[in-house]
Amino acid sequence: MAVFKGAGVAIATPFYQDGSVNYDEFGRLIEFQISNGTDAIIVCGTTGEAATMSEQEHMEVVKFCIDKVAHRIPVIAGTGSNCTHTAVQLSKEAEEYGADAVLSVTPYYNKATQDGLVAHFSAVADAIKIPVIMYNVPSRTGCNLLPSTVAKLVKDKANIVGIKDATGNISQTAEMMHLTQGNIDLYSGNDDQVVPVMSLGGIGVISVLSNVAPKKTHEMCELALKGDFAGAAAIQLSAIPLIKALFSEVNPIPVKKALEYIGFEAGPLRLPLTEIGQEHAAQLKQAMQEFGLI
């Protein structure tokens, strides 16, 4: 049984102007997602700016989300770290709080070998009973989880069940699905490749786009899951200008502005991320207008 199928939102974390977490607005954003058909919430990932949170604050945000959602849809806690000990501790805490699964990114900066990645993810999986979804995003981590490594981990560890594939490399994705014989829950990690990834056996997306367009992202995945790839592709292609605008600067800079445009007080970004440039903000607003969001 998959943790979820369809559109999971990599949810942004609203902040007050002083940089503290705006839990009132975060709760409102969670309710907006649930009421608009989002299939799962992924909290404290890249989009949630977990990299700039203390471990205590990180887990407070995770716990708040789990409690607020109250089992209405799955909550997947981002618990990745480039320190295996920290990743293990965060994952154990998320399990204690009631997370349905954890999302664990490949260790960044350290640039582990493939043997190191096997040891890292094995340590996380051995420490908890809930499912582990691996996250492969070489453009941000400098580290690529190769298909053969994925196949070994999925075979050897029963609770390593899925992967968020943000490689952008469809050939690698196809090889991975071949080597795992499809025995992995595959989620697109790129909003502009949801349909291609699902055509190779993927079951959904962990999405930035879902922050502002949850209904359409859910619908796209639902159509693909039903085998209506033409219908899903129509939504995918219509969303390309908006997706491009949402990644005109490093995530989550544009999406926090996009949330502001639809009425959420997403607040500032934490340094070293800074406010979106005026030109990109104007392009984002236009793309959102053309997509019917504002």
C-alpha positions as YAML, in Angstrom:
chain: A
units: angstrom
residues:
- id: 1
  name: MET
  ca: [0.00, 0.00, 0.00]
- id: 2
  name: ALA
  ca: [1.53, 3.29, -1.10]
- id: 3
  name: VAL
  ca: [1.84, 6.12, 1.42]
- id: 4
  name: PHE
  ca: [-0.17, 8.18, -1.08]
- id: 5
  name: LYS
  ca: [-1.07, 8.35, -4.72]
- id: 6
  name: GLY
  ca: [-1.60, 11.62, -6.56]
- id: 7
  name: ALA
  ca: [-0.49, 15.14, -5.69]
- id: 8
  name: GLY
  ca: [1.51, 15.69, -2.54]
- id: 9
  name: VAL
  ca: [2.32, 19.30, -1.74]
- id: 10
  name: ALA
  ca: [5.82, 20.25, -0.68]
- id: 11
  name: ILE
  ca: [4.31, 22.86, 1.59]
- id: 12
  name: ALA
  ca: [5.86, 26.25, 2.24]
- id: 13
  name: THR
  ca: [6.37, 27.50, 5.79]
- id: 14
  name: PRO
  ca: [4.91, 30.97, 6.47]
- id: 15
  name: PHE
  ca: [7.04, 33.27, 8.61]
- id: 16
  name: TYR
  ca: [6.40, 36.51, 10.44]
- id: 17
  name: GLN
  ca: [8.55, 39.50, 9.58]
- id: 18
  name: ASP
  ca: [10.84, 38.69, 12.50]
- id: 19
  name: GLY
  ca: [11.50, 35.26, 10.99]
- id: 20
  name: SER
  ca: [9.50, 33.19, 13.46]
- id: 21
  name: VAL
  ca: [6.99, 30.63, 12.18]
- id: 22
  name: ASN
  ca: [3.51, 32.00, 11.55]
- id: 23
  name: TYR
  ca: [1.53, 29.01, 12.81]
- id: 24
  name: ASP
  ca: [-1.85, 30.68, 12.30]
- id: 25
  name: GLU
  ca: [-1.15, 31.15, 8.60]
- id: 26
  name: PHE
  ca: [0.46, 27.73, 8.34]
- id: 27
  name: GLY
  ca: [-2.73, 26.19, 9.69]
- id: 28
  name: ARG
  ca: [-4.74, 28.16, 7.17]
- id: 29
  name: LEU
  ca: [-2.49, 26.96, 4.36]
- id: 30
  name: ILE
  ca: [-2.89, 23.35, 5.50]
- id: 31
  name: GLU
  ca: [-6.69, 23.70, 5.47]
- id: 32
  name: PHE
  ca: [-6.56, 25.24, 1.99]
- id: 33
  name: GLN
  ca: [-4.60, 22.25, 0.73]
- id: 34
  name: ILE
  ca: [-6.91, 19.66, 2.25]
- id: 35
  name: SER
  ca: [-10.08, 21.39, 1.05]
- id: 36
  name: ASN
  ca: [-8.68, 21.60, -2.49]
- id: 37
  name: GLY
  ca: [-7.93, 17.92, -2.96]
- id: 38
  name: THR
  ca: [-4.26, 17.60, -2.09]
- id: 39
  name: ASP
  ca: [-3.48, 13.93, -1.49]
- id: 40
  name: ALA
  ca: [-0.63, 14.36, 1.03]
- id: 41
  name: ILE
  ca: [1.38, 17.06, 2.76]
- id: 42
  name: ILE
  ca: [5.15, 16.97, 2.80]
- id: 43
  name: VAL
  ca: [6.32, 19.24, 5.62]
- id: 44
  name: CYS
  ca: [9.78, 20.68, 6.23]
- id: 45
  name: GLY
  ca: [11.28, 19.88, 2.88]
- id: 46
  name: THR
  ca: [13.21, 22.24, 0.61]
- id: 47
  name: THR
  ca: [10.11, 24.34, -0.04]
- id: 48
  name: GLY
  ca: [9.46, 24.53, 3.69]
- id: 49
  name: GLU
  ca: [12.92, 26.07, 4.28]
- id: 50
  name: ALA
  ca: [13.90, 23.34, 6.73]
- id: 51
  name: ALA
  ca: [17.57, 24.00, 5.96]
- id: 52
  name: THR
  ca: [17.37, 27.25, 7.92]
- id: 53
  name: MET
  ca: [15.52, 25.82, 10.92]
- id: 54
  name: SER
  ca: [17.04, 24.58, 14.15]
- id: 55
  name: GLU
  ca: [16.37, 20.91, 14.86]
- id: 56
  name: GLN
  ca: [13.94, 21.86, 17.62]
- id: 57
  name: GLU
  ca: [12.06, 24.32, 15.42]
- id: 58
  name: HIS
  ca: [12.04, 21.82, 12.54]
- id: 59
  name: MET
  ca: [10.32, 19.21, 14.68]
- id: 60
  name: GLU
  ca: [7.89, 21.74, 16.18]
- id: 61
  name: VAL
  ca: [6.71, 22.55, 12.64]
- id: 62
  name: VAL
  ca: [6.42, 18.84, 11.81]
- id: 63
  name: LYS
  ca: [4.40, 18.18, 14.96]
- id: 64
  name: PHE
  ca: [2.10, 21.14, 14.34]
- id: 65
  name: CYS
  ca: [1.37, 19.89, 10.81]
- id: 66
  name: ILE
  ca: [0.67, 16.33, 11.95]
- id: 67
  name: ASP
  ca: [-1.65, 17.54, 14.70]
- id: 68
  name: LYS
  ca: [-3.45, 20.00, 12.40]
- id: 69
  name: VAL
  ca: [-4.01, 17.46, 9.64]
- id: 70
  name: ALA
  ca: [-5.29, 14.94, 12.21]
- id: 71
  name: HIS
  ca: [-5.12, 11.91, 9.90]
- id: 72
  name: ARG
  ca: [-7.31, 13.45, 7.18]
- id: 73
  name: ILE
  ca: [-4.54, 12.89, 4.61]
- id: 74
  name: PRO
  ca: [-1.01, 11.48, 5.01]
- id: 75
  name: VAL
  ca: [1.73, 13.72, 6.40]
- id: 76
  name: ILE
  ca: [5.26, 12.99, 5.28]
- id: 77
  name: ALA
  ca: [7.98, 14.62, 7.36]
- id: 78
  name: GLY
  ca: [11.14, 15.91, 5.74]
- id: 79
  name: THR
  ca: [13.87, 14.51, 7.98]
- id: 80
  name: GLY
  ca: [16.91, 14.58, 5.73]
- id: 81
  name: SER
  ca: [20.35, 15.73, 6.78]
- id: 82
  name: ASN
  ca: [23.91, 15.42, 5.56]
- id: 83
  name: CYS
  ca: [24.68, 13.96, 8.99]
- id: 84
  name: THR
  ca: [23.33, 10.41, 9.24]
- id: 85
  name: HIS
  ca: [22.98, 10.63, 13.03]
- id: 86
  name: THR
  ca: [20.81, 13.75, 12.67]
- id: 87
  name: ALA
  ca: [18.70, 12.17, 9.93]
- id: 88
  name: VAL
  ca: [18.10, 9.17, 12.18]
- id: 89
  name: GLN
  ca: [17.16, 11.31, 15.18]
- id: 90
  name: LEU
  ca: [14.78, 13.51, 13.19]
- id: 91
  name: SER
  ca: [13.15, 10.44, 11.63]
- id: 92
  name: LYS
  ca: [12.64, 8.78, 15.02]
- id: 93
  name: GLU
  ca: [11.06, 11.94, 16.39]
- id: 94
  name: ALA
  ca: [8.76, 12.28, 13.37]
- id: 95
  name: GLU
  ca: [7.62, 8.69, 13.88]
- id: 96
  name: GLU
  ca: [6.90, 9.41, 17.55]
- id: 97
  name: TYR
  ca: [4.79, 12.44, 16.58]
- id: 98
  name: GLY
  ca: [2.70, 10.33, 14.20]
- id: 99
  name: ALA
  ca: [4.12, 11.02, 10.75]
- id: 100
  name: ASP
  ca: [2.88, 8.60, 8.10]
- id: 101
  name: ALA
  ca: [6.31, 8.47, 6.44]
- id: 102
  name: VAL
  ca: [9.57, 10.37, 6.18]
- id: 103
  name: LEU
  ca: [11.17, 11.99, 3.16]
- id: 104
  name: SER
  ca: [14.94, 11.63, 3.37]
- id: 105
  name: VAL
  ca: [17.18, 13.53, 0.98]
- id: 106
  name: THR
  ca: [20.57, 12.28, -0.15]
- id: 107
  name: PRO
  ca: [23.27, 13.78, 2.09]
- id: 108
  name: TYR
  ca: [24.29, 17.13, 0.61]
- id: 109
  name: TYR
  ca: [27.78, 18.65, 0.57]
- id: 110
  name: ASN
  ca: [29.49, 15.48, 1.87]
- id: 111
  name: LYS
  ca: [29.10, 13.85, -1.58]
- id: 112
  name: ALA
  ca: [28.90, 10.29, -0.28]
- id: 113
  name: THR
  ca: [29.83, 7.31, -2.42]
- id: 114
  name: GLN
  ca: [27.10, 4.88, -3.44]
- id: 115
  name: ASP
  ca: [28.22, 2.59, -0.60]
- id: 116
  name: GLY
  ca: [27.90, 5.58, 1.73]
- id: 117
  name: LEU
  ca: [24.37, 6.23, 0.48]
- id: 118
  name: VAL
  ca: [23.42, 2.59, 1.11]
- id: 119
  name: ALA
  ca: [24.75, 2.88, 4.66]
- id: 120
  name: HIS
  ca: [23.02, 6.23, 5.23]
- id: 121
  name: PHE
  ca: [19.55, 5.19, 4.06]
- id: 122
  name: SER
  ca: [19.88, 1.79, 5.73]
- id: 123
  name: ALA
  ca: [20.59, 3.51, 9.06]
- id: 124
  name: VAL
  ca: [17.49, 5.67, 8.70]
- id: 125
  name: ALA
  ca: [15.31, 2.72, 7.68]
- id: 126
  name: ASP
  ca: [16.59, 0.52, 10.52]
- id: 127
  name: ALA
  ca: [15.81, 3.21, 13.12]
- id: 128
  name: ILE
  ca: [12.08, 3.50, 12.34]
- id: 129
  name: LYS
  ca: [9.13, 1.35, 11.36]
- id: 130
  name: ILE
  ca: [7.26, 3.88, 9.19]
- id: 131
  name: PRO
  ca: [7.96, 4.11, 5.44]
- id: 132
  name: VAL
  ca: [10.97, 5.93, 4.04]
- id: 133
  name: ILE
  ca: [10.73, 7.85, 0.77]
- id: 134
  name: MET
  ca: [14.17, 8.72, -0.57]
- id: 135
  name: TYR
  ca: [14.73, 12.06, -2.28]
- id: 136
  name: ASN
  ca: [17.17, 12.32, -5.17]
- id: 137
  name: VAL
  ca: [17.90, 15.91, -6.25]
- id: 138
  name: PRO
  ca: [21.49, 16.04, -7.53]
- id: 139
  name: SER
  ca: [21.21, 19.67, -8.66]
- id: 140
  name: ARG
  ca: [20.87, 20.76, -5.02]
- id: 141
  name: THR
  ca: [22.92, 18.11, -3.21]
- id: 142
  name: GLY
  ca: [25.84, 17.38, -5.54]
- id: 143
  name: CYS
  ca: [25.04, 13.71, -5.02]
- id: 144
  name: ASN
  ca: [23.20, 11.30, -7.34]
- id: 145
  name: LEU
  ca: [21.48, 8.16, -6.07]
- id: 146
  name: LEU
  ca: [22.09, 5.74, -8.93]
- id: 147
  name: PRO
  ca: [19.44, 3.26, -10.15]
- id: 148
  name: SER
  ca: [21.43, 0.23, -9.01]
- id: 149
  name: THR
  ca: [21.74, 1.73, -5.52]
- id: 150
  name: VAL
  ca: [18.00, 2.42, -5.39]
- id: 151
  name: ALA
  ca: [17.31, -1.18, -6.44]
- id: 152
  name: LYS
  ca: [19.57, -2.56, -3.70]
- id: 153
  name: LEU
  ca: [18.00, -0.40, -0.99]
- id: 154
  name: VAL
  ca: [14.43, -1.24, -2.01]
- id: 155
  name: LYS
  ca: [15.26, -4.93, -2.09]
- id: 156
  name: ASP
  ca: [17.13, -5.02, 1.23]
- id: 157
  name: LYS
  ca: [14.99, -2.69, 3.37]
- id: 158
  name: ALA
  ca: [11.26, -3.41, 3.59]
- id: 159
  name: ASN
  ca: [10.33, 0.08, 4.75]
- id: 160
  name: ILE
  ca: [12.25, 1.91, 2.03]
- id: 161
  name: VAL
  ca: [9.25, 2.10, -0.24]
- id: 162
  name: GLY
  ca: [9.58, 5.11, -2.52]
- id: 163
  name: ILE
  ca: [11.59, 7.84, -4.15]
- id: 164
  name: LYS
  ca: [11.05, 11.45, -5.06]
- id: 165
  name: ASP
  ca: [12.90, 11.66, -8.35]
- id: 166
  name: ALA
  ca: [14.07, 15.19, -9.10]
- id: 167
  name: THR
  ca: [16.97, 14.21, -11.33]
- id: 168
  name: GLY
  ca: [15.26, 15.56, -14.44]
- id: 169
  name: ASN
  ca: [16.82, 12.57, -16.20]
- id: 170
  name: ILE
  ca: [14.05, 10.45, -17.70]
- id: 171
  name: SER
  ca: [16.56, 7.87, -18.93]
- id: 172
  name: GLN
  ca: [17.81, 7.36, -15.37]
- id: 173
  name: THR
  ca: [14.22, 7.13, -14.14]
- id: 174
  name: ALA
  ca: [13.44, 4.45, -16.72]
- id: 175
  name: GLU
  ca: [16.55, 2.46, -15.77]
- id: 176
  name: MET
  ca: [15.59, 2.70, -12.09]
- id: 177
  name: MET
  ca: [12.09, 1.39, -12.76]
- id: 178
  name: HIS
  ca: [13.59, -1.44, -14.83]
- id: 179
  name: LEU
  ca: [16.08, -2.45, -12.12]
- id: 180
  name: THR
  ca: [13.47, -2.30, -9.34]
- id: 181
  name: GLN
  ca: [10.97, -4.13, -11.57]
- id: 182
  name: GLY
  ca: [8.56, -1.34, -10.68]
- id: 183
  name: ASN
  ca: [8.62, -2.34, -7.00]
- id: 184
  name: ILE
  ca: [9.03, 1.23, -5.81]
- id: 185
  name: ASP
  ca: [6.61, 4.08, -5.29]
- id: 186
  name: LEU
  ca: [7.89, 6.66, -7.75]
- id: 187
  name: TYR
  ca: [7.00, 10.34, -7.36]
- id: 188
  name: SER
  ca: [8.04, 13.07, -9.73]
- id: 189
  name: GLY
  ca: [10.11, 15.71, -8.02]
- id: 190
  name: ASN
  ca: [9.78, 18.12, -10.93]
- id: 191
  name: ASP
  ca: [6.45, 19.78, -11.69]
- id: 192
  name: ASP
  ca: [7.23, 19.98, -15.41]
- id: 193
  name: GLN
  ca: [7.76, 16.19, -15.66]
- id: 194
  name: VAL
  ca: [4.82, 14.76, -13.76]
- id: 195
  name: VAL
  ca: [3.15, 13.06, -16.72]
- id: 196
  name: PRO
  ca: [6.36, 11.65, -18.26]
- id: 197
  name: VAL
  ca: [7.38, 10.20, -14.89]
- id: 198
  name: MET
  ca: [3.92, 8.75, -14.27]
- id: 199
  name: SER
  ca: [3.96, 7.18, -17.72]
- id: 200
  name: LEU
  ca: [6.96, 5.13, -16.53]
- id: 201
  name: GLY
  ca: [5.04, 3.81, -13.53]
- id: 202
  name: GLY
  ca: [5.07, 6.81, -11.20]
- id: 203
  name: ILE
  ca: [2.13, 7.23, -8.85]
- id: 204
  name: GLY
  ca: [2.21, 10.98, -8.30]
- id: 205
  name: VAL
  ca: [4.22, 14.08, -7.58]
- id: 206
  name: ILE
  ca: [5.72, 15.88, -4.61]
- id: 207
  name: SER
  ca: [4.93, 19.32, -5.87]
- id: 208
  name: VAL
  ca: [5.77, 23.00, -5.49]
- id: 209
  name: LEU
  ca: [3.00, 23.91, -7.94]
- id: 210
  name: SER
  ca: [0.44, 22.36, -5.55]
- id: 211
  name: ASN
  ca: [1.04, 25.20, -3.10]
- id: 212
  name: VAL
  ca: [-0.96, 27.52, -5.34]
- id: 213
  name: ALA
  ca: [-2.75, 25.15, -7.76]
- id: 214
  name: PRO
  ca: [-3.71, 22.11, -5.67]
- id: 215
  name: LYS
  ca: [-6.90, 21.27, -7.57]
- id: 216
  name: LYS
  ca: [-5.24, 21.22, -10.99]
- id: 217
  name: THR
  ca: [-2.21, 19.28, -9.76]
- id: 218
  name: HIS
  ca: [-4.46, 16.69, -8.13]
- id: 219
  name: GLU
  ca: [-6.58, 16.47, -11.29]
- id: 220
  name: MET
  ca: [-3.51, 15.97, -13.49]
- id: 221
  name: CYS
  ca: [-2.33, 13.08, -11.33]
- id: 222
  name: GLU
  ca: [-5.79, 11.57, -11.07]
- id: 223
  name: LEU
  ca: [-6.15, 11.50, -14.85]
- id: 224
  name: ALA
  ca: [-2.74, 9.88, -15.26]
- id: 225
  name: LEU
  ca: [-3.54, 7.26, -12.62]
- id: 226
  name: LYS
  ca: [-6.70, 6.42, -14.57]
- id: 227
  name: GLY
  ca: [-4.65, 6.04, -17.76]
- id: 228
  name: ASP
  ca: [-5.90, 9.23, -19.38]
- id: 229
  name: PHE
  ca: [-2.46, 10.51, -20.28]
- id: 230
  name: ALA
  ca: [-3.84, 12.80, -22.98]
- id: 231
  name: GLY
  ca: [-6.00, 14.59, -20.41]
- id: 232
  name: ALA
  ca: [-3.17, 14.69, -17.90]
- id: 233
  name: ALA
  ca: [-0.76, 16.02, -20.53]
- id: 234
  name: ALA
  ca: [-3.17, 18.81, -21.42]
- id: 235
  name: ILE
  ca: [-3.00, 20.07, -17.82]
- id: 236
  name: GLN
  ca: [0.75, 19.50, -17.67]
- id: 237
  name: LEU
  ca: [1.39, 21.55, -20.80]
- id: 238
  name: SER
  ca: [-0.99, 24.34, -19.82]
- id: 239
  name: ALA
  ca: [0.91, 24.69, -16.53]
- id: 240
  name: ILE
  ca: [4.38, 24.97, -18.09]
- id: 241
  name: PRO
  ca: [4.53, 28.81, -18.12]
- id: 242
  name: LEU
  ca: [3.47, 28.93, -14.46]
- id: 243
  name: ILE
  ca: [5.93, 26.20, -13.49]
- id: 244
  name: LYS
  ca: [8.70, 28.07, -15.30]
- id: 245
  name: ALA
  ca: [7.78, 31.22, -13.37]
- id: 246
  name: LEU
  ca: [7.73, 29.30, -10.07]
- id: 247
  name: PHE
  ca: [11.33, 28.28, -10.72]
- id: 248
  name: SER
  ca: [12.55, 31.56, -12.21]
- id: 249
  name: GLU
  ca: [14.60, 31.90, -9.01]
- id: 250
  name: VAL
  ca: [15.63, 29.21, -6.57]
- id: 251
  name: ASN
  ca: [12.75, 27.46, -4.80]
- id: 252
  name: PRO
  ca: [10.97, 28.58, -2.59]
- id: 253
  name: ILE
  ca: [11.59, 32.23, -3.49]
- id: 254
  name: PRO
  ca: [8.90, 32.48, -6.22]
- id: 255
  name: VAL
  ca: [6.29, 30.25, -4.55]
- id: 256
  name: LYS
  ca: [6.21, 32.39, -1.41]
- id: 257
  name: LYS
  ca: [5.40, 35.39, -3.61]
- id: 258
  name: ALA
  ca: [2.82, 33.29, -5.45]
- id: 259
  name: LEU
  ca: [1.14, 32.45, -2.14]
- id: 260
  name: GLU
  ca: [1.00, 36.15, -1.38]
- id: 261
  name: TYR
  ca: [-0.74, 36.73, -4.71]
- id: 262
  name: ILE
  ca: [-3.55, 34.29, -3.78]
- id: 263
  name: GLY
  ca: [-4.07, 35.81, -0.34]
- id: 264
  name: PHE
  ca: [-1.70, 34.06, 2.06]
- id: 265
  name: GLU
  ca: [0.72, 35.87, 4.33]
- id: 266
  name: ALA
  ca: [3.66, 33.63, 3.50]
- id: 267
  name: GLY
  ca: [6.05, 36.21, 4.88]
- id: 268
  name: PRO
  ca: [9.74, 36.66, 4.20]
- id: 269
  name: LEU
  ca: [12.34, 34.07, 3.33]
- id: 270
  name: ARG
  ca: [15.17, 33.25, 5.66]
- id: 271
  name: LEU
  ca: [18.64, 34.28, 4.58]
- id: 272
  name: PRO
  ca: [20.51, 33.41, 2.46]
- id: 273
  name: LEU
  ca: [17.34, 33.39, 0.35]
- id: 274
  name: THR
  ca: [16.05, 36.82, -0.55]
- id: 275
  name: GLU
  ca: [12.89, 38.40, -1.99]
- id: 276
  name: ILE
  ca: [12.07, 37.69, -5.64]
- id: 277
  name: GLY
  ca: [13.23, 40.27, -8.17]
- id: 278
  name: GLN
  ca: [10.65, 42.69, -9.60]
- id: 279
  name: GLU
  ca: [10.89, 41.35, -13.16]
- id: 280
  name: HIS
  ca: [10.38, 37.76, -12.09]
- id: 281
  name: ALA
  ca: [7.56, 38.79, -9.73]
- id: 282
  name: ALA
  ca: [5.75, 40.46, -12.63]
- id: 283
  name: GLN
  ca: [6.24, 37.39, -14.83]
- id: 284
  name: LEU
  ca: [4.93, 35.17, -12.03]
- id: 285
  name: LYS
  ca: [1.81, 37.28, -11.57]
- id: 286
  name: GLN
  ca: [1.10, 37.19, -15.30]
- id: 287
  name: ALA
  ca: [1.54, 33.41, -15.43]
- id: 288
  name: MET
  ca: [-0.81, 32.99, -12.49]
- id: 289
  name: GLN
  ca: [-3.40, 35.22, -14.16]
- id: 290
  name: GLU
  ca: [-3.15, 33.21, -17.39]
- id: 291
  name: PHE
  ca: [-3.57, 29.96, -15.43]
- id: 292
  name: GLY
  ca: [-6.69, 31.39, -13.77]
- id: 293
  name: LEU
  ca: [-5.38, 31.58, -10.21]
- id: 294
  name: ILE
  ca: [-5.72, 35.35, -9.78]
...
